[in-house]
mmCIF file of C-alpha atoms in Angstrom:
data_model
loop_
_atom_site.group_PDB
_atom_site.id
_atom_site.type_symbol
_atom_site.label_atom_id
_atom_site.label_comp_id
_atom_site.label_asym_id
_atom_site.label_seq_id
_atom_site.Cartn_x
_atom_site.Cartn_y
_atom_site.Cartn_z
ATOM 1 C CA UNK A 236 -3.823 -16.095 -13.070
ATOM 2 C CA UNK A 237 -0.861 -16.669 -10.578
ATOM 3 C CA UNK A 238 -1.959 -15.742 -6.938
ATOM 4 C CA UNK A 239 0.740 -14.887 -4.817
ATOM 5 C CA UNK A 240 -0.113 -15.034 -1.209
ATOM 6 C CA UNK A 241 1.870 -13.275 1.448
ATOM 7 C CA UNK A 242 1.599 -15.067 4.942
ATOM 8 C CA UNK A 243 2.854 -15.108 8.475
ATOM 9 C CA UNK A 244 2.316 -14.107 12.025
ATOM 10 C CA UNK A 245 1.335 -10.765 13.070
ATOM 11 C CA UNK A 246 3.419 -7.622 12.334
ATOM 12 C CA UNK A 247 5.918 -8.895 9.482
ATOM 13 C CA UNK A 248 5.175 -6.539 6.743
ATOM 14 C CA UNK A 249 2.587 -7.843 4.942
ATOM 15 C CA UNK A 250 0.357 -5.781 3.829
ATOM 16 C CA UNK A 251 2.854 -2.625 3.233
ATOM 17 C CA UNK A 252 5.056 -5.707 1.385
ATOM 18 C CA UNK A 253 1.560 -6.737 -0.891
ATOM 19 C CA UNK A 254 0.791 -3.159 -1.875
ATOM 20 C CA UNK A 255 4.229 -2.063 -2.689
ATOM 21 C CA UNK A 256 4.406 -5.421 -4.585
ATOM 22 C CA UNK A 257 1.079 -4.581 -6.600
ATOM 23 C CA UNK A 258 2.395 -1.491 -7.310
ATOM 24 C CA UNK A 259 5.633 -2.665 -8.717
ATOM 25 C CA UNK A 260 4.142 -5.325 -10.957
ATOM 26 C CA UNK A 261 1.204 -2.953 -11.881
ATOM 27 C CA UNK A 262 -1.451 -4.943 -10.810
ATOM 28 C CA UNK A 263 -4.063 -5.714 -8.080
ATOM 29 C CA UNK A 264 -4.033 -7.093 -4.497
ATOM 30 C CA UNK A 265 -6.076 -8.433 -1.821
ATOM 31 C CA UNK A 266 -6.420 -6.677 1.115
ATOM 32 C CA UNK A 267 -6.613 -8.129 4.363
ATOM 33 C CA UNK A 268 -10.075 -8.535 5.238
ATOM 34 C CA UNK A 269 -9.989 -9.195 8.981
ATOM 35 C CA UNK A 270 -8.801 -5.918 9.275
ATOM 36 C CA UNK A 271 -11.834 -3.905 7.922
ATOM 37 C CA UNK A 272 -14.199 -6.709 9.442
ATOM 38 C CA UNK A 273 -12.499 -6.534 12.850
ATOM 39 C CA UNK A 274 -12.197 -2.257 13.005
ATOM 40 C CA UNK A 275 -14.520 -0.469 15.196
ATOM 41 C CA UNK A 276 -15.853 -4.238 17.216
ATOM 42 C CA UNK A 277 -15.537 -4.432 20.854
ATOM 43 C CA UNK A 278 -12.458 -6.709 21.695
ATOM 44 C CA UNK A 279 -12.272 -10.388 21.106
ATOM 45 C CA UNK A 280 -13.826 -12.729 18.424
ATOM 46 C CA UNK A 281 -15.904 -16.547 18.385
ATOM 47 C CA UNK A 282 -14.979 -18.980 15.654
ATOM 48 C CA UNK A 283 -18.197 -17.384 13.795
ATOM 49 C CA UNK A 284 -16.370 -14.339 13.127
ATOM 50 C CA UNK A 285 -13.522 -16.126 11.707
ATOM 51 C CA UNK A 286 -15.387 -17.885 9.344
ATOM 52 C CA UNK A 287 -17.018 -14.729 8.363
ATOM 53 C CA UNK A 288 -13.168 -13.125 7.935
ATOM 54 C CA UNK A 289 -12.462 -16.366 5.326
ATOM 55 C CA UNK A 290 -15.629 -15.926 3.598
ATOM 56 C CA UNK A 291 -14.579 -12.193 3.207
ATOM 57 C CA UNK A 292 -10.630 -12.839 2.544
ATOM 58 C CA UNK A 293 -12.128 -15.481 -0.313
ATOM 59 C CA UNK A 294 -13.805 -12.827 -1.899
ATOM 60 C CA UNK A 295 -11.677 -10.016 -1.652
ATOM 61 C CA UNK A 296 -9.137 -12.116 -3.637
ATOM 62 C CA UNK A 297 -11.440 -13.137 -6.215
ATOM 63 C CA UNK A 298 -12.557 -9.370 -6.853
ATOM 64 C CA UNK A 299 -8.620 -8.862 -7.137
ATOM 65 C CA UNK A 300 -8.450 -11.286 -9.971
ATOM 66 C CA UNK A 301 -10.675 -9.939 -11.539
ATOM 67 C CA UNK A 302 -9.115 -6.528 -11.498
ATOM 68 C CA UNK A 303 -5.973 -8.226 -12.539
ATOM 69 C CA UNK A 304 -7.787 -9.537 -15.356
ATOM 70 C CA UNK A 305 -9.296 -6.238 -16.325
ATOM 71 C CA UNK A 306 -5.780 -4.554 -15.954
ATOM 72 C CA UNK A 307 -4.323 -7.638 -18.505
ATOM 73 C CA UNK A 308 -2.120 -8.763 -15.506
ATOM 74 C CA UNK A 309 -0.944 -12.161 -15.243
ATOM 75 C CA UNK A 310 -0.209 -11.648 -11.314
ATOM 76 C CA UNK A 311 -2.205 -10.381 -7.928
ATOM 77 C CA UNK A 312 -1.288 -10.514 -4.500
ATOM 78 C CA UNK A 313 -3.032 -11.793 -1.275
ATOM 79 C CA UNK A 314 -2.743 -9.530 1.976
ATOM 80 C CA UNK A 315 -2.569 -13.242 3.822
ATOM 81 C CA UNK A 316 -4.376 -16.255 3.046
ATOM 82 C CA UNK A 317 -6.410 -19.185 4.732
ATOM 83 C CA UNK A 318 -3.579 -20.358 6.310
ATOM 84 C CA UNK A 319 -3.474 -17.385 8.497
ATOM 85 C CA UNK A 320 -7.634 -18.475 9.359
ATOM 86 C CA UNK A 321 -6.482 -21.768 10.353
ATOM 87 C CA UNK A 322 -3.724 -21.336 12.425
ATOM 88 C CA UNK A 323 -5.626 -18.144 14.073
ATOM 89 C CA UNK A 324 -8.452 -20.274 14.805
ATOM 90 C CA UNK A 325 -6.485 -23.430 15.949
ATOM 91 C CA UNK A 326 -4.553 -21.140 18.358
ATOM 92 C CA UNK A 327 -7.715 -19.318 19.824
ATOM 93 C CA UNK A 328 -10.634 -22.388 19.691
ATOM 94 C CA UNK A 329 -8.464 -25.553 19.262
ATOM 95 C CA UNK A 330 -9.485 -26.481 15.574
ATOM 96 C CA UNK A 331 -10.376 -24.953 12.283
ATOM 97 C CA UNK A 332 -13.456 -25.611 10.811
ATOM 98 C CA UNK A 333 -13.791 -28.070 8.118
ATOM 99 C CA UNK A 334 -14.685 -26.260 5.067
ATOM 100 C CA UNK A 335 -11.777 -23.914 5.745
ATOM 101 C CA UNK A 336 -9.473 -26.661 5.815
ATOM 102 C CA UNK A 337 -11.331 -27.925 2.323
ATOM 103 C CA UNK A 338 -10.815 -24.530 0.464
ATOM 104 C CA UNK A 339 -7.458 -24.674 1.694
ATOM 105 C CA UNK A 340 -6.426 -27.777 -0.198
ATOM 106 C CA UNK A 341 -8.497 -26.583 -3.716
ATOM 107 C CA UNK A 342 -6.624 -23.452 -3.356
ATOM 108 C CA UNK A 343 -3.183 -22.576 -5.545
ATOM 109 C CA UNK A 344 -1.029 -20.089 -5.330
ATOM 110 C CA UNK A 345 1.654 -20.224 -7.744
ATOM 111 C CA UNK A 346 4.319 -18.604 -4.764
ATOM 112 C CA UNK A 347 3.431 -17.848 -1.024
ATOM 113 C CA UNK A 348 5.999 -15.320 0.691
ATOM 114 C CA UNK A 349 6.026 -16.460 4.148
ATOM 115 C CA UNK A 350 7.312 -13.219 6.381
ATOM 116 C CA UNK A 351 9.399 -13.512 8.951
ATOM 117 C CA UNK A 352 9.325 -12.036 12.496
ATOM 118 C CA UNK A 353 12.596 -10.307 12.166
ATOM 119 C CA UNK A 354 11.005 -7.056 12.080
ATOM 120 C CA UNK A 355 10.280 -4.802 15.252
ATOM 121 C CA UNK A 356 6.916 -5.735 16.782
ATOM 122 C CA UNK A 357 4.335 -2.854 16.354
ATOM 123 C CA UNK A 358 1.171 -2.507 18.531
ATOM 124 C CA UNK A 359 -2.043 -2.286 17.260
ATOM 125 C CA UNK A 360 -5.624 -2.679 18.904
ATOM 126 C CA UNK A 361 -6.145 -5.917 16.922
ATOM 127 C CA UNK A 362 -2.672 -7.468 17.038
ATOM 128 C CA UNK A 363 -2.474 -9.707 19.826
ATOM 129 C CA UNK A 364 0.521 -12.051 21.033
ATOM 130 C CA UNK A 365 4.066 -10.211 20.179
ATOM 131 C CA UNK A 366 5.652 -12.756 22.762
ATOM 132 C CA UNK A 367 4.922 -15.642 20.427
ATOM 133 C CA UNK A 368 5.914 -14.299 17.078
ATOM 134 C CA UNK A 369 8.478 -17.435 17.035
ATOM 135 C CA UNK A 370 6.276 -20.264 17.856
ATOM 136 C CA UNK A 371 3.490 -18.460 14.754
ATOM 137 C CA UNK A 372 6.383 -18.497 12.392
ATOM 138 C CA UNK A 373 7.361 -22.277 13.263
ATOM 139 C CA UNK A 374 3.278 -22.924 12.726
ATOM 140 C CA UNK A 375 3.386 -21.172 9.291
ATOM 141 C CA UNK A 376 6.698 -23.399 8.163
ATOM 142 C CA UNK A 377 5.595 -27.099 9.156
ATOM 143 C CA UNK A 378 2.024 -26.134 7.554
ATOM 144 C CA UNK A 379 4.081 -24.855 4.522
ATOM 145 C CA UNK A 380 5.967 -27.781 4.528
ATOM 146 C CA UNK A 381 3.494 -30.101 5.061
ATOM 147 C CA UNK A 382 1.412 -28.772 1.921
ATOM 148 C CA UNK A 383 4.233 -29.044 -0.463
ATOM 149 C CA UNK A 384 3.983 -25.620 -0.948
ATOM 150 C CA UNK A 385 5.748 -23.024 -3.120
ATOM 151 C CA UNK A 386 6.964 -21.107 -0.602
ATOM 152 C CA UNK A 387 10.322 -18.400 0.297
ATOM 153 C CA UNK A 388 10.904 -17.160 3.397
ATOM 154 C CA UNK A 389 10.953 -13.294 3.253
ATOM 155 C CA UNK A 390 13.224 -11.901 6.325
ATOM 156 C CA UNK A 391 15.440 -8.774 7.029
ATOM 157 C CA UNK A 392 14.495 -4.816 6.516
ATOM 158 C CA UNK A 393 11.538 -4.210 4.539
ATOM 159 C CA UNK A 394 13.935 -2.974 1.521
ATOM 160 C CA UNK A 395 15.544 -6.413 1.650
ATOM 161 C CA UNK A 396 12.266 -8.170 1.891
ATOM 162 C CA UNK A 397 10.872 -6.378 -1.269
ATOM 163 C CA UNK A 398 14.083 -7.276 -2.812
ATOM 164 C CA UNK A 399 13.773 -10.642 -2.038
ATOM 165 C CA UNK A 400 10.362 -10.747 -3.503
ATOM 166 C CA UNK A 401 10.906 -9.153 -6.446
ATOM 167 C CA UNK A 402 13.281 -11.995 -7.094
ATOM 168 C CA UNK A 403 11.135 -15.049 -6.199
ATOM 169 C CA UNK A 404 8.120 -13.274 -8.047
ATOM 170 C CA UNK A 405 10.568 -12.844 -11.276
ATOM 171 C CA UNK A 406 11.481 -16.576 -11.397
ATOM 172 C CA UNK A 407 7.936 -17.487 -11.488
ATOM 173 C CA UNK A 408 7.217 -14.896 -14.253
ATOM 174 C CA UNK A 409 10.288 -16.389 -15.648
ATOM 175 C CA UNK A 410 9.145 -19.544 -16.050
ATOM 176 C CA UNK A 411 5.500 -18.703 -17.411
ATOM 177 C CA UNK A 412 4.705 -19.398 -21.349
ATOM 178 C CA UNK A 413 4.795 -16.086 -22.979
ATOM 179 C CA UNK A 414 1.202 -15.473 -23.955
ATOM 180 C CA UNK A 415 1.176 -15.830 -27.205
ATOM 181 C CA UNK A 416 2.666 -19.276 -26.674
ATOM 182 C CA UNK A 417 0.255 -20.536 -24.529
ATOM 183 C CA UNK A 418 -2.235 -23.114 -26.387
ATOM 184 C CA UNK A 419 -5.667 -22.016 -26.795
#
Protein backbone atom coordinates (compact mmCIF):
# COMPACT_ATOMS: atom_id res chain seq x y z
CA UNK A 1 0.00 0.00 0.00
CA UNK A 2 1.58 3.50 -0.77
CA UNK A 3 0.45 6.11 1.91
CA UNK A 4 0.58 9.46 0.77
CA UNK A 5 0.54 11.96 3.52
CA UNK A 6 -0.40 15.55 3.01
CA UNK A 7 1.31 17.92 5.65
CA UNK A 8 1.85 21.49 6.67
CA UNK A 9 0.83 24.34 8.85
CA UNK A 10 -2.62 25.38 9.35
CA UNK A 11 -4.92 26.52 6.50
CA UNK A 12 -2.98 25.22 3.25
CA UNK A 13 -5.53 23.05 1.69
CA UNK A 14 -5.19 19.94 3.03
CA UNK A 15 -7.90 18.27 3.63
CA UNK A 16 -10.08 19.75 0.53
CA UNK A 17 -6.50 18.74 -1.46
CA UNK A 18 -6.74 14.81 0.26
CA UNK A 19 -10.40 14.34 -0.60
CA UNK A 20 -10.33 15.70 -4.04
CA UNK A 21 -7.15 13.54 -4.39
CA UNK A 22 -9.09 10.30 -3.13
CA UNK A 23 -11.60 11.04 -5.35
CA UNK A 24 -9.47 11.34 -8.39
CA UNK A 25 -7.51 8.16 -7.81
CA UNK A 26 -10.73 6.34 -6.63
CA UNK A 27 -9.69 5.42 -3.43
CA UNK A 28 -9.74 6.14 0.36
CA UNK A 29 -8.33 8.82 2.71
CA UNK A 30 -7.66 9.68 6.17
CA UNK A 31 -9.35 12.28 7.64
CA UNK A 32 -7.95 14.56 10.00
CA UNK A 33 -8.68 13.37 13.32
CA UNK A 34 -7.92 16.37 15.53
CA UNK A 35 -10.62 17.92 13.93
CA UNK A 36 -13.55 15.62 15.03
CA UNK A 37 -11.63 15.05 18.46
CA UNK A 38 -11.15 18.79 19.01
CA UNK A 39 -15.08 19.96 17.77
CA UNK A 40 -17.47 20.92 20.37
CA UNK A 41 -14.29 21.10 23.52
CA UNK A 42 -13.90 24.23 25.37
CA UNK A 43 -10.72 26.07 24.01
CA UNK A 44 -7.20 24.92 24.47
CA UNK A 45 -5.57 21.41 24.78
CA UNK A 46 -2.65 19.49 27.36
CA UNK A 47 -0.12 17.23 25.71
CA UNK A 48 -2.74 14.33 26.78
CA UNK A 49 -5.03 15.37 24.19
CA UNK A 50 -2.45 15.33 21.61
CA UNK A 51 -1.47 12.03 22.19
CA UNK A 52 -5.01 11.02 22.11
CA UNK A 53 -5.28 13.02 18.44
CA UNK A 54 -2.06 10.57 17.24
CA UNK A 55 -3.56 7.57 18.63
CA UNK A 56 -6.75 8.57 16.64
CA UNK A 57 -4.87 9.97 13.33
CA UNK A 58 -2.94 6.28 13.57
CA UNK A 59 -6.04 4.64 13.31
CA UNK A 60 -7.99 6.54 11.06
CA UNK A 61 -5.24 5.81 8.48
CA UNK A 62 -5.10 2.26 9.09
CA UNK A 63 -9.04 1.92 8.65
CA UNK A 64 -8.24 3.87 5.27
CA UNK A 65 -5.97 1.12 4.15
CA UNK A 66 -8.01 -1.07 4.67
CA UNK A 67 -10.72 0.49 2.60
CA UNK A 68 -8.12 0.93 -0.02
CA UNK A 69 -7.56 -2.62 0.15
CA UNK A 70 -11.19 -3.53 -0.06
CA UNK A 71 -11.62 -1.02 -3.04
CA UNK A 72 -8.30 -3.00 -4.83
CA UNK A 73 -6.44 0.40 -4.58
CA UNK A 74 -2.83 0.54 -4.49
CA UNK A 75 -2.97 4.27 -2.98
CA UNK A 76 -4.72 6.27 0.18
CA UNK A 77 -4.20 9.56 1.43
CA UNK A 78 -3.48 11.03 4.94
CA UNK A 79 -5.43 14.34 5.97
CA UNK A 80 -1.81 15.18 7.83
CA UNK A 81 0.42 12.97 9.58
CA UNK A 82 2.57 12.68 12.87
CA UNK A 83 4.65 15.23 11.84
CA UNK A 84 1.93 17.71 12.23
CA UNK A 85 1.63 16.00 16.26
CA UNK A 86 5.14 16.75 16.76
CA UNK A 87 5.69 20.00 15.66
CA UNK A 88 2.10 21.02 17.27
CA UNK A 89 3.21 19.69 20.44
CA UNK A 90 6.87 21.02 20.35
CA UNK A 91 5.40 24.50 19.61
CA UNK A 92 2.69 24.42 22.45
CA UNK A 93 4.63 22.14 25.45
CA UNK A 94 8.32 22.27 24.31
CA UNK A 95 8.76 18.50 23.27
CA UNK A 96 6.93 15.63 21.72
CA UNK A 97 6.50 12.66 23.48
CA UNK A 98 8.64 9.75 22.85
CA UNK A 99 6.55 7.14 21.36
CA UNK A 100 5.31 9.72 18.86
CA UNK A 101 8.66 10.42 17.80
CA UNK A 102 9.15 6.30 17.61
CA UNK A 103 6.06 5.74 15.28
CA UNK A 104 7.33 8.49 13.38
CA UNK A 105 10.54 6.83 12.29
CA UNK A 106 8.64 3.09 11.63
CA UNK A 107 6.30 5.02 9.56
CA UNK A 108 6.54 5.20 5.40
CA UNK A 109 4.90 7.03 3.20
CA UNK A 110 5.84 6.42 -0.24
CA UNK A 111 5.27 10.62 -1.06
CA UNK A 112 4.37 13.39 1.56
CA UNK A 113 2.87 16.68 -0.14
CA UNK A 114 4.05 19.31 2.09
CA UNK A 115 1.47 22.50 1.51
CA UNK A 116 2.50 25.66 1.40
CA UNK A 117 1.18 28.85 3.08
CA UNK A 118 0.61 30.65 -0.11
CA UNK A 119 -2.98 30.42 0.26
CA UNK A 120 -5.26 33.12 2.04
CA UNK A 121 -5.44 32.42 5.79
CA UNK A 122 -9.02 31.30 6.83
CA UNK A 123 -10.32 31.50 10.46
CA UNK A 124 -11.61 28.81 12.21
CA UNK A 125 -12.37 28.20 16.05
CA UNK A 126 -9.54 25.62 16.16
CA UNK A 127 -6.93 27.22 13.90
CA UNK A 128 -4.67 29.16 15.89
CA UNK A 129 -1.45 31.25 14.82
CA UNK A 130 -2.05 32.79 11.08
CA UNK A 131 0.95 35.23 11.95
CA UNK A 132 3.37 32.32 11.94
CA UNK A 133 2.33 30.36 8.92
CA UNK A 134 6.13 31.03 7.69
CA UNK A 135 8.11 29.96 10.60
CA UNK A 136 5.40 26.31 10.58
CA UNK A 137 6.32 25.88 6.98
CA UNK A 138 10.23 26.33 7.67
CA UNK A 139 9.49 23.60 10.74
CA UNK A 140 7.78 21.19 8.27
CA UNK A 141 10.93 21.54 5.60
CA UNK A 142 14.10 21.01 7.97
CA UNK A 143 11.97 18.01 9.62
CA UNK A 144 11.35 16.86 5.97
CA UNK A 145 14.73 17.25 5.24
CA UNK A 146 16.13 15.91 8.07
CA UNK A 147 14.10 12.50 7.59
CA UNK A 148 15.22 11.96 4.10
CA UNK A 149 11.89 12.14 3.15
CA UNK A 150 9.95 11.81 -0.12
CA UNK A 151 8.61 14.92 -0.15
CA UNK A 152 7.18 17.99 -2.96
CA UNK A 153 6.29 21.11 -1.99
CA UNK A 154 2.65 21.82 -3.09
CA UNK A 155 2.16 25.84 -3.50
CA UNK A 156 -0.05 28.23 -5.64
CA UNK A 157 -4.11 28.13 -6.19
CA UNK A 158 -5.71 25.07 -5.15
CA UNK A 159 -6.17 24.09 -9.05
CA UNK A 160 -2.40 24.33 -9.36
CA UNK A 161 -1.80 22.45 -6.20
CA UNK A 162 -4.04 19.48 -7.35
CA UNK A 163 -2.18 19.71 -10.51
CA UNK A 164 0.92 19.49 -8.97
CA UNK A 165 -0.14 16.46 -7.09
CA UNK A 166 -1.55 14.65 -9.59
CA UNK A 167 1.89 14.78 -11.09
CA UNK A 168 4.10 13.76 -8.13
CA UNK A 169 1.38 11.01 -7.26
CA UNK A 170 1.69 9.73 -11.11
CA UNK A 171 5.51 9.33 -10.94
CA UNK A 172 5.21 7.21 -7.98
CA UNK A 173 2.45 5.08 -9.64
CA UNK A 174 4.82 5.24 -12.46
CA UNK A 175 7.42 3.65 -10.98
CA UNK A 176 5.39 0.79 -9.10
CA UNK A 177 5.68 -3.02 -10.52
CA UNK A 178 2.53 -3.64 -12.36
CA UNK A 179 0.75 -6.21 -10.25
CA UNK A 180 0.99 -8.97 -11.97
CA UNK A 181 4.75 -8.46 -11.96
CA UNK A 182 5.21 -8.22 -8.54
CA UNK A 183 6.78 -11.60 -6.97
CA UNK A 184 4.60 -13.52 -4.79
Amino acid sequence: MLRVALTGPESTGKTTLSRLLAVHYHTAWAPEYARAYLTGRPPGYTLADLEDIARGQLQAEEQAVAEAQRLGQPLVFCDTDLLVIKIWAEHSFGYCPDWILRRMEQQEYALVLLLNVDLPWEADPLREHPQHRNHFYTLYQRELRGQLSNFAEISGPPAHRFEQSCFHIDELLSRQPRSEEAPE
